[in-house]
mmCIF file of C-alpha atoms in Angstrom:
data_model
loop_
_atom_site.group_PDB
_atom_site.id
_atom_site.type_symbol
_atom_site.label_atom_id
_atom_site.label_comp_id
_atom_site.label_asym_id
_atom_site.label_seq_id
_atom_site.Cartn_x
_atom_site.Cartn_y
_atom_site.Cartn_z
ATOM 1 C CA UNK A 21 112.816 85.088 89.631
ATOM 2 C CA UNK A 22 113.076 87.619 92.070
ATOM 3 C CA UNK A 23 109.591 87.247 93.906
ATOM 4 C CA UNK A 24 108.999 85.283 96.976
ATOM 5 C CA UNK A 25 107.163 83.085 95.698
ATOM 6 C CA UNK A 26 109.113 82.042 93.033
ATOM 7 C CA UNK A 27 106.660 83.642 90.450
ATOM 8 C CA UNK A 28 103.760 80.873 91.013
ATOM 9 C CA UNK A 29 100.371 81.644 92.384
ATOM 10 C CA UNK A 30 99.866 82.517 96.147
ATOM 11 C CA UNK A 31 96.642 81.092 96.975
ATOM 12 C CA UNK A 32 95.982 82.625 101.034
ATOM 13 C CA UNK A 33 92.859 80.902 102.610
ATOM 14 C CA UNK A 34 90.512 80.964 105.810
ATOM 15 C CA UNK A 35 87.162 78.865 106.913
ATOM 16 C CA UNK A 36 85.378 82.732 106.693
ATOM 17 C CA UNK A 37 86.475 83.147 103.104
ATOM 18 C CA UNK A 38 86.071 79.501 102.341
ATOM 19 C CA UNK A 39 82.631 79.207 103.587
ATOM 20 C CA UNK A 40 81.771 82.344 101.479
ATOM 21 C CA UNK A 41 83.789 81.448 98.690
ATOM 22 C CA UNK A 42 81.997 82.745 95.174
ATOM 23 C CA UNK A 43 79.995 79.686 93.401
ATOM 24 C CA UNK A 44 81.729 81.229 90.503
ATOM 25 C CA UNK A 45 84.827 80.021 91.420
ATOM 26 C CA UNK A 46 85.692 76.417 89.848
ATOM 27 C CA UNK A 47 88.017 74.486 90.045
ATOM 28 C CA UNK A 48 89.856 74.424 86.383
ATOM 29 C CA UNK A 49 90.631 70.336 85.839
ATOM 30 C CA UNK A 50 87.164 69.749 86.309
ATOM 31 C CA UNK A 51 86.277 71.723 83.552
ATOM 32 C CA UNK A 52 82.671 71.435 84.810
ATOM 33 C CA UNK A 53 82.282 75.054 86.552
ATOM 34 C CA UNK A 54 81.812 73.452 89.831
ATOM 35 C CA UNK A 55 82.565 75.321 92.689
ATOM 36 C CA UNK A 56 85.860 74.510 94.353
ATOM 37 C CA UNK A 57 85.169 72.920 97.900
ATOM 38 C CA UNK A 58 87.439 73.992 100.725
ATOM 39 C CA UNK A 59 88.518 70.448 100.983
ATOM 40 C CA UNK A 60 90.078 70.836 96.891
ATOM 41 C CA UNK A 61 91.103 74.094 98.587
ATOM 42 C CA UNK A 62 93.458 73.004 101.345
ATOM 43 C CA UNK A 63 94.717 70.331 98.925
ATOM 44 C CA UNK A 64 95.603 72.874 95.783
ATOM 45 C CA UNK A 65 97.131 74.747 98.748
ATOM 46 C CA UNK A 66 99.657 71.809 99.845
ATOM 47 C CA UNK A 67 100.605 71.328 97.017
ATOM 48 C CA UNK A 68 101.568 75.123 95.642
ATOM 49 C CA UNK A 69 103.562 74.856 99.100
ATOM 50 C CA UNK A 70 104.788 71.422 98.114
ATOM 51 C CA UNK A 71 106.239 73.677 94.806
ATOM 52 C CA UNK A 72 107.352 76.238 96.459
ATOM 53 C CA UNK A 73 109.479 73.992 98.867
ATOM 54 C CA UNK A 74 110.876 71.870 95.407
ATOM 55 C CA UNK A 75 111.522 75.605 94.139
ATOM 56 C CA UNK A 76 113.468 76.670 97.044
ATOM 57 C CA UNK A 77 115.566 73.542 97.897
ATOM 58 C CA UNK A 78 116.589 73.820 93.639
ATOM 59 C CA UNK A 79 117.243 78.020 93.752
ATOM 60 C CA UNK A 80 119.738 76.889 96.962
ATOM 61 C CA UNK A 81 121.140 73.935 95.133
ATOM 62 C CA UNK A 82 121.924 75.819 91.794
ATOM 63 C CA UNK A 83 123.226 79.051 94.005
ATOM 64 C CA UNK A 84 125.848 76.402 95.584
ATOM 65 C CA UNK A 85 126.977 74.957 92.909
ATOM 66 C CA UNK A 86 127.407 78.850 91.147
ATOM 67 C CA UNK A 87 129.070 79.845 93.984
ATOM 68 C CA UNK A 88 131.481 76.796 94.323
ATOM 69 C CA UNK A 89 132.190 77.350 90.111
ATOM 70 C CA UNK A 90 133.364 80.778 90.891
ATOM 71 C CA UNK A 91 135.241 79.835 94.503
ATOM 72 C CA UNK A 92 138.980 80.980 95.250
ATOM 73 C CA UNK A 93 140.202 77.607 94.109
ATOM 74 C CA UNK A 94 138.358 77.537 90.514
ATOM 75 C CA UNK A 95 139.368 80.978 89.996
ATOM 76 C CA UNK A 96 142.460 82.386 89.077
ATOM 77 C CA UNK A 97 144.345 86.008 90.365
ATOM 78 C CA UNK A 98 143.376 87.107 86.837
ATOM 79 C CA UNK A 99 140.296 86.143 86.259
ATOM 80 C CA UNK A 100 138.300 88.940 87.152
ATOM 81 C CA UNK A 101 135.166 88.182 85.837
ATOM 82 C CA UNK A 102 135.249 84.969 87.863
ATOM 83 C CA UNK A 103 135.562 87.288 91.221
ATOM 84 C CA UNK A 104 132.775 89.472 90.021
ATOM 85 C CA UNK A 105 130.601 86.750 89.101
ATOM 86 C CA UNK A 106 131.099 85.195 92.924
ATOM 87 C CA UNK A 107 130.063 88.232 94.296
ATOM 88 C CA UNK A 108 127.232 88.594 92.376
ATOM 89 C CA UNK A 109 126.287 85.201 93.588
ATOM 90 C CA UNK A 110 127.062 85.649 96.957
ATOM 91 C CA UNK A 111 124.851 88.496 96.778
ATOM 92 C CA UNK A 112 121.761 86.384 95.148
ATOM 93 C CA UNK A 113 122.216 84.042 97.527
ATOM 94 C CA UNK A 114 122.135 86.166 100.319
ATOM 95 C CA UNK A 115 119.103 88.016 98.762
ATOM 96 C CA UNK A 116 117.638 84.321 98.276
ATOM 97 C CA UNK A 117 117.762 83.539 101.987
ATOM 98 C CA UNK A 118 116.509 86.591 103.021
ATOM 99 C CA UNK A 119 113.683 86.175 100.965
ATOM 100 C CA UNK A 120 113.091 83.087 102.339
ATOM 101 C CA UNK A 121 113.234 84.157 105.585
ATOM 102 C CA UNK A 122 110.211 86.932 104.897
ATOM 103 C CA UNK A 123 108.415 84.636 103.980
ATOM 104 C CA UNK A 124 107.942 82.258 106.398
ATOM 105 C CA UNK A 125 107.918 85.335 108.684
ATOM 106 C CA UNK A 126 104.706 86.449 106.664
ATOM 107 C CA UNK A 127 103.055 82.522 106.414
ATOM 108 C CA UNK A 128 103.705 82.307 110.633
ATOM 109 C CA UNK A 129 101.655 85.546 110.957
ATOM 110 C CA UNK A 130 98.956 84.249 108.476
ATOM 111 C CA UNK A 131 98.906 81.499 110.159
ATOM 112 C CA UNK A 132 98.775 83.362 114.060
ATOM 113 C CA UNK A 133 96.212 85.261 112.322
ATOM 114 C CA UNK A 134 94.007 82.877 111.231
ATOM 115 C CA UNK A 135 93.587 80.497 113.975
ATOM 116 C CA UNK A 136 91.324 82.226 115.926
ATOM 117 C CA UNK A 137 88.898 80.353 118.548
ATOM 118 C CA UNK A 138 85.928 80.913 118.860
ATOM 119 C CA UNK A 139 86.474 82.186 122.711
ATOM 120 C CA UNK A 140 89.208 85.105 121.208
ATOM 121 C CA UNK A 141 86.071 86.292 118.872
ATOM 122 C CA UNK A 142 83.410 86.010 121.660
ATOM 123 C CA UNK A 143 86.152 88.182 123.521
ATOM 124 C CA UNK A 144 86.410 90.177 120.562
ATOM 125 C CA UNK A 145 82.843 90.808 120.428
ATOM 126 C CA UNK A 146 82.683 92.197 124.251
ATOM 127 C CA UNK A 147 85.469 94.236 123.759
ATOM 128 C CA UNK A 148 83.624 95.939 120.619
ATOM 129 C CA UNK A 149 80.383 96.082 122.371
ATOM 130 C CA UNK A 150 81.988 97.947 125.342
ATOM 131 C CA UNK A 151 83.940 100.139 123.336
ATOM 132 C CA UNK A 152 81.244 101.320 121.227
ATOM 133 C CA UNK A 153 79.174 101.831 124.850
ATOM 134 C CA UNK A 154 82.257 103.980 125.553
ATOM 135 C CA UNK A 155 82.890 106.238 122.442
ATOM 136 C CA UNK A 156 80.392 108.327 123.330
ATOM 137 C CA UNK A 157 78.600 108.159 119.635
ATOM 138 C CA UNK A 158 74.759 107.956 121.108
ATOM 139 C CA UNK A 159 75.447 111.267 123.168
ATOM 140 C CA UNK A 160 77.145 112.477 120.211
ATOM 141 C CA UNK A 161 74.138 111.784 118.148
ATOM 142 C CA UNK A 162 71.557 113.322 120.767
ATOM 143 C CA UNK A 163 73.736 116.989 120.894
ATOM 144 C CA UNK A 164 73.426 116.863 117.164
ATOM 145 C CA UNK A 165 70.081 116.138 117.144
ATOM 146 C CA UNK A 166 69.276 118.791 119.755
ATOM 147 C CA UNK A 167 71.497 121.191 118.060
ATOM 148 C CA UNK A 168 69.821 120.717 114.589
ATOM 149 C CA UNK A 169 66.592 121.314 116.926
ATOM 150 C CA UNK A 170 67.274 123.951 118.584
ATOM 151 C CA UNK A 171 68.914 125.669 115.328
ATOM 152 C CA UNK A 172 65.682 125.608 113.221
ATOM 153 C CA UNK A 173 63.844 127.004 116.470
ATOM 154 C CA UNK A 174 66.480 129.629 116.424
ATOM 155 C CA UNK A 175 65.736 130.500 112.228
ATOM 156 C CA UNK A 176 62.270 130.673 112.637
ATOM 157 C CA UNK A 177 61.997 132.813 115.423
ATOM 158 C CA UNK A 178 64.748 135.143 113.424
ATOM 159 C CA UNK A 179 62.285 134.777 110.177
ATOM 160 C CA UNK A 180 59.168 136.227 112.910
ATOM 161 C CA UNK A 181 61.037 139.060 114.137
ATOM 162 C CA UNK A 182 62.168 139.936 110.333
ATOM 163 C CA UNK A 183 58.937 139.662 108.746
ATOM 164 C CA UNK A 184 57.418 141.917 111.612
ATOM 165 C CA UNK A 185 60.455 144.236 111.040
ATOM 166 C CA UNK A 186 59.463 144.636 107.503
ATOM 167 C CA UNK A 187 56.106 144.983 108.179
ATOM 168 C CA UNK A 188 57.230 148.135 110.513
ATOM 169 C CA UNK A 189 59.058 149.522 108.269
ATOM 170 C CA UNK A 190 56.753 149.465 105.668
ATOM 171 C CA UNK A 191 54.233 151.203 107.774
ATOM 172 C CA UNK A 192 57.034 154.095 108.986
ATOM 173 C CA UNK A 193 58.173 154.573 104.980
ATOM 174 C CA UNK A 194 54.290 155.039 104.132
ATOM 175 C CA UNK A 195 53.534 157.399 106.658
#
């Protein structure tokens, strides 16, 4: 089991994505199609963290006891398979805790993430609103607009002064 999470399901969740959540989506044990409230949610989410913890705490217990198996004192000078075998452990369990370590690094930011107030969006929202006054789009949009303008003025005034060359030069060619 070499994923963080142990190879269970990672179930991530937010009030936007709850309160949207699909009507589709049911909730399996109540094998009536309901939709899963955020309430059933939150709780199926405890408890896959619950697991997770359980998982961890046994990994670390059955890398301890590996690694005191294959220690200096239960090995001998010529067992060598012994020494390899505690350095492979030694190297799982430091693999193991840096796993670990990601991801609680990666559930603290999901969690900074997702606790936003409502003040941080209405900030949000200002700081979009004056951005987009700043970008300079709307000006963009009226230069195109007047360019495109400007450009079909510019063709048909080029298709006049053709057709009336034509028309010349018909008259020179038949005199």
């Amino acid at each position: 089991r070499d994923h963080f999470n142990g190879g269970g399901p990672v179930v991530i969740l937010d009030e936007a994505t709850a309160d949207t959540a699909d009507a589709s989506e049911a909730d399996p044990a109540d094998g009536e199609g309901s939709p899963m409230s955020v309430a059933q949610l939150r709780r199926e989410i405890s408890e896959l963290e619950k697991q997770e913890m359980g998982h961890a705490a046994a990994r670390q217990k059955a890398l301890e006891s590996a690694m005191e198996a294959t220690s200096s004192l239960n090995c001998t000078e010529a067992e060598v398979g012994c020494k390899h075998a505690a350095k492979a452990i030694r190297w799982k369990a430091s693999k193991d805790q840096y796993e670990q370590a990601a991801l609680r690094d990666i559930t603290k930011e999901w969690k900074k993430e997702r606790n936003v107030t409502a003040e941080g969006l209405a900030d949000f929202h200002k700081i979009q609103l004056k951005a987009s006054q700043l970008s300079g789009i709307k000006e963009l949009d009226s230069l195109q607009k007047t360019a495109a303008a400007a450009e079909l003025a510019r063709n048909k005034a080029q298709e006049q002064t053709l057709s009336v060359l034509r028309a010349e030069t018909k008259q020179l060619d038949a005199l």
